[in-house]
């Protein structure tokens, strides 16, 4: 997920340019729940990914909780296998939504809460995420429009096939002032409940300033069941 965070931050910096939109992420319950039904929180579990840019990283649960933005989160770490760089990651369930903390600048200083998945998804389900921030003294509005486009996708990875995968399309938009939102690309996220995040596919195009296509996909995973599970 580190690449998505970085790319989102870049897109905001490059935006030069109505109605007010309040995202569903602004109406979350005060208390988060564990994300363990979606993806394991057992520290013996792992997910290994590789990207089209030769990134190779492993995500692992720490088995601990962290307080961030006045809510409790399941704490994970993604370790770059080429550099040993560790990126902290935060996931939780909130009512019927699964949320994560998004590091806009890659500085691990400013996080926003973003809904990434919905419990019992159906094709056509929609949700929005919004955020206001200042870039070089300019107030910027960020909008992510998300829609469930498939719940029965087949996902192939080197060690097998995963069925009934949910795919969510995320449209990235931004604006300044009262001007309309500008489309700046899309991100497709692939999920399997009980396993977690399988793939991320990003295609960003911001006028003539910035274009990028990035994909990371699951290579392997292992889910360690908790001792109290049968």
PDB file of C-alpha atoms in Angstrom, residues 57-156:
ATOM      1  CA  UNK A  57       7.700  -6.366   0.156  1.00  0.00           C
ATOM      2  CA  UNK A  58       6.191  -8.516   2.898  1.00  0.00           C
ATOM      3  CA  UNK A  59       3.282  -7.400   5.084  1.00  0.00           C
ATOM      4  CA  UNK A  60       3.032  -8.898   8.577  1.00  0.00           C
ATOM      5  CA  UNK A  61       0.741  -8.265  11.544  1.00  0.00           C
ATOM      6  CA  UNK A  62       2.523  -7.249  14.721  1.00  0.00           C
ATOM      7  CA  UNK A  63      -0.251  -8.723  16.864  1.00  0.00           C
ATOM      8  CA  UNK A  64      -0.518  -5.384  18.684  1.00  0.00           C
ATOM      9  CA  UNK A  65      -2.843  -2.377  18.738  1.00  0.00           C
ATOM     10  CA  UNK A  66      -1.976   1.276  18.215  1.00  0.00           C
ATOM     11  CA  UNK A  67      -3.913   4.429  19.076  1.00  0.00           C
ATOM     12  CA  UNK A  68      -3.994   6.864  16.144  1.00  0.00           C
ATOM     13  CA  UNK A  69      -6.450   9.707  15.441  1.00  0.00           C
ATOM     14  CA  UNK A  70      -8.139   8.854  18.754  1.00  0.00           C
ATOM     15  CA  UNK A  71      -9.081   5.358  17.555  1.00  0.00           C
ATOM     16  CA  UNK A  72      -7.537   1.920  18.063  1.00  0.00           C
ATOM     17  CA  UNK A  73      -6.026   0.115  15.054  1.00  0.00           C
ATOM     18  CA  UNK A  74      -4.543  -3.292  14.294  1.00  0.00           C
ATOM     19  CA  UNK A  75      -0.879  -2.544  13.634  1.00  0.00           C
ATOM     20  CA  UNK A  76       0.995  -4.092  10.674  1.00  0.00           C
ATOM     21  CA  UNK A  77       4.425  -3.613   9.111  1.00  0.00           C
ATOM     22  CA  UNK A  78       5.376  -3.820   5.431  1.00  0.00           C
ATOM     23  CA  UNK A  79       9.072  -4.579   4.950  1.00  0.00           C
ATOM     24  CA  UNK A  80      10.815  -3.806   1.656  1.00  0.00           C
ATOM     25  CA  UNK A  81      12.907  -6.867   0.856  1.00  0.00           C
ATOM     26  CA  UNK A  82      15.389  -4.837  -1.202  1.00  0.00           C
ATOM     27  CA  UNK A  83      16.139  -2.118   1.354  1.00  0.00           C
ATOM     28  CA  UNK A  84      14.739  -3.477   4.667  1.00  0.00           C
ATOM     29  CA  UNK A  85      12.700  -0.257   4.933  1.00  0.00           C
ATOM     30  CA  UNK A  86       9.696  -0.818   7.223  1.00  0.00           C
ATOM     31  CA  UNK A  87       6.421   1.020   6.612  1.00  0.00           C
ATOM     32  CA  UNK A  88       3.904   1.030   9.499  1.00  0.00           C
ATOM     33  CA  UNK A  89       0.311   0.232   8.460  1.00  0.00           C
ATOM     34  CA  UNK A  90      -2.973   0.550  10.350  1.00  0.00           C
ATOM     35  CA  UNK A  91      -6.222  -1.330   9.626  1.00  0.00           C
ATOM     36  CA  UNK A  92      -9.559  -1.671  11.440  1.00  0.00           C
ATOM     37  CA  UNK A  93     -13.242  -2.475  11.036  1.00  0.00           C
ATOM     38  CA  UNK A  94     -15.737   0.311  11.731  1.00  0.00           C
ATOM     39  CA  UNK A  95     -19.408  -0.668  11.686  1.00  0.00           C
ATOM     40  CA  UNK A  96     -19.817  -2.387   8.299  1.00  0.00           C
ATOM     41  CA  UNK A  97     -16.736  -0.735   6.750  1.00  0.00           C
ATOM     42  CA  UNK A  98     -13.070  -1.698   6.723  1.00  0.00           C
ATOM     43  CA  UNK A  99     -10.755   1.269   7.090  1.00  0.00           C
ATOM     44  CA  UNK A 100      -7.060   2.053   6.997  1.00  0.00           C
ATOM     45  CA  UNK A 101      -4.881   5.052   7.749  1.00  0.00           C
ATOM     46  CA  UNK A 102      -3.550   6.790   4.647  1.00  0.00           C
ATOM     47  CA  UNK A 103      -0.156   8.504   4.881  1.00  0.00           C
ATOM     48  CA  UNK A 104      -0.617  11.373   2.400  1.00  0.00           C
ATOM     49  CA  UNK A 105       2.957  12.639   2.317  1.00  0.00           C
ATOM     50  CA  UNK A 106       4.903   9.495   3.153  1.00  0.00           C
ATOM     51  CA  UNK A 107       6.242  11.278   6.239  1.00  0.00           C
ATOM     52  CA  UNK A 108       4.267   9.188   8.765  1.00  0.00           C
ATOM     53  CA  UNK A 109       3.113  12.479  10.299  1.00  0.00           C
ATOM     54  CA  UNK A 110      -0.310  13.141   8.750  1.00  0.00           C
ATOM     55  CA  UNK A 111      -2.749  10.235   8.426  1.00  0.00           C
ATOM     56  CA  UNK A 112      -6.347  10.285   7.250  1.00  0.00           C
ATOM     57  CA  UNK A 113      -8.937   7.572   7.750  1.00  0.00           C
ATOM     58  CA  UNK A 114     -10.005   5.966   4.472  1.00  0.00           C
ATOM     59  CA  UNK A 115     -12.705   3.347   3.866  1.00  0.00           C
ATOM     60  CA  UNK A 116     -11.304   0.655   1.564  1.00  0.00           C
ATOM     61  CA  UNK A 117     -13.796  -2.228   1.756  1.00  0.00           C
ATOM     62  CA  UNK A 118     -17.390  -2.941   2.757  1.00  0.00           C
ATOM     63  CA  UNK A 119     -18.773  -5.879   4.739  1.00  0.00           C
ATOM     64  CA  UNK A 120     -20.909  -8.244   2.616  1.00  0.00           C
ATOM     65  CA  UNK A 121     -20.256  -6.268  -0.582  1.00  0.00           C
ATOM     66  CA  UNK A 122     -22.682  -6.199  -3.497  1.00  0.00           C
ATOM     67  CA  UNK A 123     -21.980  -5.020  -7.022  1.00  0.00           C
ATOM     68  CA  UNK A 124     -22.966  -1.370  -7.219  1.00  0.00           C
ATOM     69  CA  UNK A 125     -22.254  -0.554  -3.557  1.00  0.00           C
ATOM     70  CA  UNK A 126     -20.645   2.888  -3.318  1.00  0.00           C
ATOM     71  CA  UNK A 127     -18.840   4.966  -0.704  1.00  0.00           C
ATOM     72  CA  UNK A 128     -16.768   8.153  -0.712  1.00  0.00           C
ATOM     73  CA  UNK A 129     -13.700   9.408   1.126  1.00  0.00           C
ATOM     74  CA  UNK A 130     -12.935  13.121   1.401  1.00  0.00           C
ATOM     75  CA  UNK A 131     -10.177  15.177   2.968  1.00  0.00           C
ATOM     76  CA  UNK A 132      -9.080  18.810   3.075  1.00  0.00           C
ATOM     77  CA  UNK A 133      -5.409  19.675   3.212  1.00  0.00           C
ATOM     78  CA  UNK A 134      -3.026  22.523   2.499  1.00  0.00           C
ATOM     79  CA  UNK A 135      -0.328  22.174  -0.179  1.00  0.00           C
ATOM     80  CA  UNK A 136       2.176  25.042  -0.369  1.00  0.00           C
ATOM     81  CA  UNK A 137      -0.407  27.308   1.239  1.00  0.00           C
ATOM     82  CA  UNK A 138      -3.177  26.278  -1.168  1.00  0.00           C
ATOM     83  CA  UNK A 139      -6.271  24.545   0.227  1.00  0.00           C
ATOM     84  CA  UNK A 140      -6.939  21.324  -1.684  1.00  0.00           C
ATOM     85  CA  UNK A 141     -10.017  19.084  -1.544  1.00  0.00           C
ATOM     86  CA  UNK A 142      -9.425  15.375  -2.157  1.00  0.00           C
ATOM     87  CA  UNK A 143     -12.251  13.059  -3.212  1.00  0.00           C
ATOM     88  CA  UNK A 144     -12.080   9.286  -3.677  1.00  0.00           C
ATOM     89  CA  UNK A 145     -15.245   7.810  -5.216  1.00  0.00           C
ATOM     90  CA  UNK A 146     -15.373   4.044  -4.639  1.00  0.00           C
ATOM     91  CA  UNK A 147     -17.655   1.410  -6.157  1.00  0.00           C
ATOM     92  CA  UNK A 148     -17.812  -2.386  -5.877  1.00  0.00           C
ATOM     93  CA  UNK A 149     -17.595  -3.617  -9.475  1.00  0.00           C
ATOM     94  CA  UNK A 150     -17.212  -7.377  -8.893  1.00  0.00           C
ATOM     95  CA  UNK A 151     -17.652  -9.901  -6.073  1.00  0.00           C
ATOM     96  CA  UNK A 152     -16.834 -13.091  -7.974  1.00  0.00           C
ATOM     97  CA  UNK A 153     -13.519 -12.323  -9.643  1.00  0.00           C
ATOM     98  CA  UNK A 154     -10.973 -15.130 -10.053  1.00  0.00           C
ATOM     99  CA  UNK A 155      -7.474 -14.183  -8.919  1.00  0.00           C
ATOM    100  CA  UNK A 156      -4.438 -16.184 -10.030  1.00  0.00           C
TER     101      UNK A 156
END
